[in-house]
Short mmCIF file of C-alpha atoms in Angstrom, two decimals:
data_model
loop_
_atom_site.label_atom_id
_atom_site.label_comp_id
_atom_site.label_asym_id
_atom_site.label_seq_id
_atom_site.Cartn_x
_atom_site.Cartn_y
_atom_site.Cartn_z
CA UNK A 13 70.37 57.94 71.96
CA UNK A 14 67.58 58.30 69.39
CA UNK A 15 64.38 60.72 70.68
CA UNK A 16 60.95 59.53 71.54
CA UNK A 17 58.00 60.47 69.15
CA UNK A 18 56.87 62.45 71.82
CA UNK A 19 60.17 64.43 71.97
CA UNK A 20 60.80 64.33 68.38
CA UNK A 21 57.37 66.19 68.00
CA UNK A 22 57.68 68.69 71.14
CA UNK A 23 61.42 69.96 69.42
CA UNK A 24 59.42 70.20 65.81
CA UNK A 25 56.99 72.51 67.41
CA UNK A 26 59.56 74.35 69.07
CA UNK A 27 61.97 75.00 65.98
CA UNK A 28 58.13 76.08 63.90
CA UNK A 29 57.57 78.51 66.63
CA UNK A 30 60.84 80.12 66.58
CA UNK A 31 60.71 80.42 63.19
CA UNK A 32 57.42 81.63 62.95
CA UNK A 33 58.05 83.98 65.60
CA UNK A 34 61.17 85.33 64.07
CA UNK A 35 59.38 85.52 60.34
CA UNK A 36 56.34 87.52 61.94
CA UNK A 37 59.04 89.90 63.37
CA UNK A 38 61.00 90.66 60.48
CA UNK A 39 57.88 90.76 58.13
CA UNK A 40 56.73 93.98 60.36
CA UNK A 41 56.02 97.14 58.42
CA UNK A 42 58.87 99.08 60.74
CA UNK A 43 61.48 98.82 62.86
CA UNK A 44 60.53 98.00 66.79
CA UNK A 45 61.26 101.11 68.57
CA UNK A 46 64.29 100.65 71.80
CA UNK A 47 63.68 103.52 73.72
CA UNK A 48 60.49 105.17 75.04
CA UNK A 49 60.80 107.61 71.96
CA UNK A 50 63.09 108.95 69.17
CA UNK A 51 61.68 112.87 68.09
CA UNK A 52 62.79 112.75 64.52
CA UNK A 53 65.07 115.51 63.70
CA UNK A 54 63.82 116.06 60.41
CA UNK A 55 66.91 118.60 60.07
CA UNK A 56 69.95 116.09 60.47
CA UNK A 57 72.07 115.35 57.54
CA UNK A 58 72.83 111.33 58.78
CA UNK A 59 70.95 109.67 56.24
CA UNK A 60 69.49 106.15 58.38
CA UNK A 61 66.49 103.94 57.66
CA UNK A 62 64.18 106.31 59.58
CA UNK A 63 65.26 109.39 60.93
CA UNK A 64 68.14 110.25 64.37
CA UNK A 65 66.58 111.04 67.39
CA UNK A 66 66.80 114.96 68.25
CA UNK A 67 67.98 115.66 72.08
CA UNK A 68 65.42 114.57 74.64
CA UNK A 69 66.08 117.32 76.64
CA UNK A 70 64.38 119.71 73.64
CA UNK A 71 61.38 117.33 72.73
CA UNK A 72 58.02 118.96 73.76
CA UNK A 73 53.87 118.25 73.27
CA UNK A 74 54.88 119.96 70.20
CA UNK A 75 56.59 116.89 68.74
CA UNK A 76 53.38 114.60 69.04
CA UNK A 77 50.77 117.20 68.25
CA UNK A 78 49.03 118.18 64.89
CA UNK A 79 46.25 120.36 64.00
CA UNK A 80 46.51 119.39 59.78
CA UNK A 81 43.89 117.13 59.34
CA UNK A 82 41.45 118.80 61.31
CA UNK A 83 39.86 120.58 58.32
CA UNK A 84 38.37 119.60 54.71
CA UNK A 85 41.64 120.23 51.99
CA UNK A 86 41.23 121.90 49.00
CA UNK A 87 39.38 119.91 46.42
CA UNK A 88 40.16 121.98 43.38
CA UNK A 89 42.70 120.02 41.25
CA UNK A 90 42.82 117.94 38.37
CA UNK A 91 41.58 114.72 40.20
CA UNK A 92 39.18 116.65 42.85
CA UNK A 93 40.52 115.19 46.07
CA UNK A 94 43.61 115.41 48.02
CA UNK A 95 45.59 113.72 51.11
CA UNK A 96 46.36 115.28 53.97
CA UNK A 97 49.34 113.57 55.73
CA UNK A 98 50.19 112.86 59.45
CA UNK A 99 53.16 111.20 59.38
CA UNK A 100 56.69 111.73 60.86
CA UNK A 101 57.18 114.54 58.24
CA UNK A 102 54.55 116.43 60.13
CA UNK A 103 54.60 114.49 63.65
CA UNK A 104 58.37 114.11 63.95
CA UNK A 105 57.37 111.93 67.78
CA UNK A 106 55.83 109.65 65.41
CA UNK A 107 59.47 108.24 64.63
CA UNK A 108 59.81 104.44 65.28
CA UNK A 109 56.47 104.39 66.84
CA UNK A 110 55.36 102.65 62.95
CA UNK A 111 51.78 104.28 63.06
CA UNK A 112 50.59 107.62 60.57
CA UNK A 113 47.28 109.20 59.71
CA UNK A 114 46.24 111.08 56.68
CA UNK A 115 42.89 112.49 55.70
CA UNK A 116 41.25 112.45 52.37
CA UNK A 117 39.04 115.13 51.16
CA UNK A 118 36.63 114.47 47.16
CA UNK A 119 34.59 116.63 45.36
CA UNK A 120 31.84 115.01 43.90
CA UNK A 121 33.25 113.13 41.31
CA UNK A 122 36.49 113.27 42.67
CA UNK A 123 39.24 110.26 42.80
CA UNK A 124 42.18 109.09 44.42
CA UNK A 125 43.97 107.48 41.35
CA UNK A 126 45.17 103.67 41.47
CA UNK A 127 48.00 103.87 43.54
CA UNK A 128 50.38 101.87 46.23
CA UNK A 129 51.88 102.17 49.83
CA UNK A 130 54.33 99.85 49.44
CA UNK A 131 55.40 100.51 53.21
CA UNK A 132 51.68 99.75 54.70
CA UNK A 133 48.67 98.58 55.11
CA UNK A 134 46.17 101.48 54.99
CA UNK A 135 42.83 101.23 56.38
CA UNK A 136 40.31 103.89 56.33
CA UNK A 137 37.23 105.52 58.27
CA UNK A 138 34.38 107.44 56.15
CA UNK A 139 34.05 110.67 57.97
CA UNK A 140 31.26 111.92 55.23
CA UNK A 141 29.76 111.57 52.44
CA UNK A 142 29.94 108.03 50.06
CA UNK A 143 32.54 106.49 48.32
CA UNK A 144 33.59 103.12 45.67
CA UNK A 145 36.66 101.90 46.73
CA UNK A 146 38.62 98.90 45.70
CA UNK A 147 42.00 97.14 45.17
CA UNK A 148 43.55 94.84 43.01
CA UNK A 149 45.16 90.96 44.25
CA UNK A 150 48.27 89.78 41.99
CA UNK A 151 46.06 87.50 40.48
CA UNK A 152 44.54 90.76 38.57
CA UNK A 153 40.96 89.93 41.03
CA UNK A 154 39.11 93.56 41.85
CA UNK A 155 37.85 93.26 45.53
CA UNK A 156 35.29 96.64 45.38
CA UNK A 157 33.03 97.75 48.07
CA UNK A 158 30.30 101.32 48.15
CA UNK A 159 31.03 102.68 51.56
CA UNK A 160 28.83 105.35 53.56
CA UNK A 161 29.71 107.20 56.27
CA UNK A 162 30.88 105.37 59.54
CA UNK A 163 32.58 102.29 56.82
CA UNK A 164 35.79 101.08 57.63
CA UNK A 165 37.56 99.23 54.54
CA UNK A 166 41.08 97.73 54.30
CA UNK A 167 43.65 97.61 51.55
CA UNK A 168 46.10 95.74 52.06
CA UNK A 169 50.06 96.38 52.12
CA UNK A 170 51.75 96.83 48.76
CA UNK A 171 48.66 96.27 46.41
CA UNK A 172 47.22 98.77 43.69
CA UNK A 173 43.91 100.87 45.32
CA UNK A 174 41.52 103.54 44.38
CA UNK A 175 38.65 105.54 46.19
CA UNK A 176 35.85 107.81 44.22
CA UNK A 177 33.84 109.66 45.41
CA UNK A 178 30.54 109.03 42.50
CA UNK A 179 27.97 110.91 44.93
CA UNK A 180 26.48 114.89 44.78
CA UNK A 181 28.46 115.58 47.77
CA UNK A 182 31.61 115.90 48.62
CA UNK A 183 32.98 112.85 50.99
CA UNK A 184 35.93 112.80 53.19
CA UNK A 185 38.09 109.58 55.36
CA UNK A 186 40.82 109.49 57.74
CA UNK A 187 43.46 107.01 56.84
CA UNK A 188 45.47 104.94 59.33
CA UNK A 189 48.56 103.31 57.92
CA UNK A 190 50.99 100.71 60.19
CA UNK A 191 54.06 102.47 58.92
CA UNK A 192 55.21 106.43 60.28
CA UNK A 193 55.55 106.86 56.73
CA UNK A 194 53.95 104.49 54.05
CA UNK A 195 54.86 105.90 50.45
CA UNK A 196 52.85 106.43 47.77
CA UNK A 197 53.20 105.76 44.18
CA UNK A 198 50.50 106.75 41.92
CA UNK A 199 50.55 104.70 38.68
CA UNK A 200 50.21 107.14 36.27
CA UNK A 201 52.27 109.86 38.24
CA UNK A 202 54.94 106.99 38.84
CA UNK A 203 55.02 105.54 34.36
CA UNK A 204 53.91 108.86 32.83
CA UNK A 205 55.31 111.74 34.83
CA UNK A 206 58.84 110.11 36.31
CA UNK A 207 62.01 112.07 35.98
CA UNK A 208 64.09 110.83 34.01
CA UNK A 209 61.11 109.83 31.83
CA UNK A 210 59.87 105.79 31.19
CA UNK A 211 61.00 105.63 27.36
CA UNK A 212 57.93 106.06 24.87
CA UNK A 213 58.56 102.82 23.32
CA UNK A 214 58.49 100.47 26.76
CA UNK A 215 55.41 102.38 28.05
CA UNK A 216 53.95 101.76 24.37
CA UNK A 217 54.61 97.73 24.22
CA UNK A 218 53.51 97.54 27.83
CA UNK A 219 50.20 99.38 27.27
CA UNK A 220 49.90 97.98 23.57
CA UNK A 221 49.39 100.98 22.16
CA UNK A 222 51.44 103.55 20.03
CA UNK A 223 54.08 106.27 20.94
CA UNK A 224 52.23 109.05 20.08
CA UNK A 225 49.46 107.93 22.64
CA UNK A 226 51.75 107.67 25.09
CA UNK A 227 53.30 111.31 24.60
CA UNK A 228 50.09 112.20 24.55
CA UNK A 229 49.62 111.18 28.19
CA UNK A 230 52.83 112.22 29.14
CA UNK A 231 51.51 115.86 28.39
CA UNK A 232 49.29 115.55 31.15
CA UNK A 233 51.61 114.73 34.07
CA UNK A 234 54.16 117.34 33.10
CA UNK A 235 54.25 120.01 35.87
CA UNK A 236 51.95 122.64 34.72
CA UNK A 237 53.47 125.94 34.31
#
């Protein structure tokens, strides 16, 4: 027997919402946790997507507790700022529970390169100081914004992002990120500084430019010595 229009319509909606509901579940930036916690025991050798729980009976305050981003980090490097992480490499609790921290401290003049965090969404909180921030769509669009202190901005999951800091004074953020540990690759760390190195001659068609240009900026990602 054939369904009414008004069943036929009540089952569509039905089989959209379970797949909806299923698509929104998988597309989640980690794993739903199935236990009240899992302490990460960052000293296991079982290699899983995450980390093994350590015993419950030996997890303490200790586990979800961090002092590290309390203070400004050293400024004084080649790009004048730094990250400060509070992940599950620092907060081993923070295992399944998909959430991290990090806190980013610029010089004047200081910038956190284009880069990715191609396991998050990263939004962040200007603590002090003023900063121009912006990432990049797949359709090559810049979406920029000049923060102050008490901004909140957004980049989203997966796409290229920078923050500089163009003022007198030195400026600082926390970070939240929906993963317990987002990645980072920073493009010119990740083409110019990889181990085994990109060969000259991709990196040169892909830039347009010549091979000697590109040792040339391969120089300055080497480890320094």
């Amino acid at each position: 027997m054939a369904s009414s229009p008004p069943q036929t319509l009540l089952l569509l909606l039905v089989g959209l919402t379970t797949v909806f509901f299923f698509f929104f579940i998988s597309a989640s930036a980690d794993p739903d946790m199935l236990q009240d916690l899992c302490v990460a025991d960052l000293s296991s050798g079982i290699k899983i997507n995450g980390f093994p729980c350590k015993d419950a009976a030996t997890v303490t305050s200790a586990d979800f507790f961090s002092q590290g981003i309390a203070n400004p980090g050293l400024t004084n490097n080649t790009f004048g700022a730094l990250v400060t992480g509070a992940n599950v490499m620092t907060i081993p609790g923070l295992n399944t529970l998909g959430v991290s921290l990090a806190r980013i401290d610029y010089a004047p003049g200081g910038l956190n390169p284009p880069h990715t965090h191609p396991r998050a969404t990263e939004v962040v909180f200007v603590l002090e100081g003023t900063l121009d921030v912006g990432f990049l769509t797949t359709a090559n669009k810049l979406i920029s914004q000049s923060l102050k202190k008490g901004d909140v901005f957004a980049f989203p999951k997966g796409l290229v992002h920078f923050q500089k800091n163009n003022g007198r004074v030195p400026a600082s953020v926390i970070s939240a990120f929906n993963s317990q540990l987002p990645g980072t690759q920073s493009l010119g760390a990740t083409l110019f500084g990889s181990t085994p190195p990109v060969p000259d001659n991709i990196l040169a068609q892909a830039f347009q430019t010549s091979s000697g240009t590109v040792k040339h900026i391969k120089s300055k990602f080497q480890p320094k010595k």
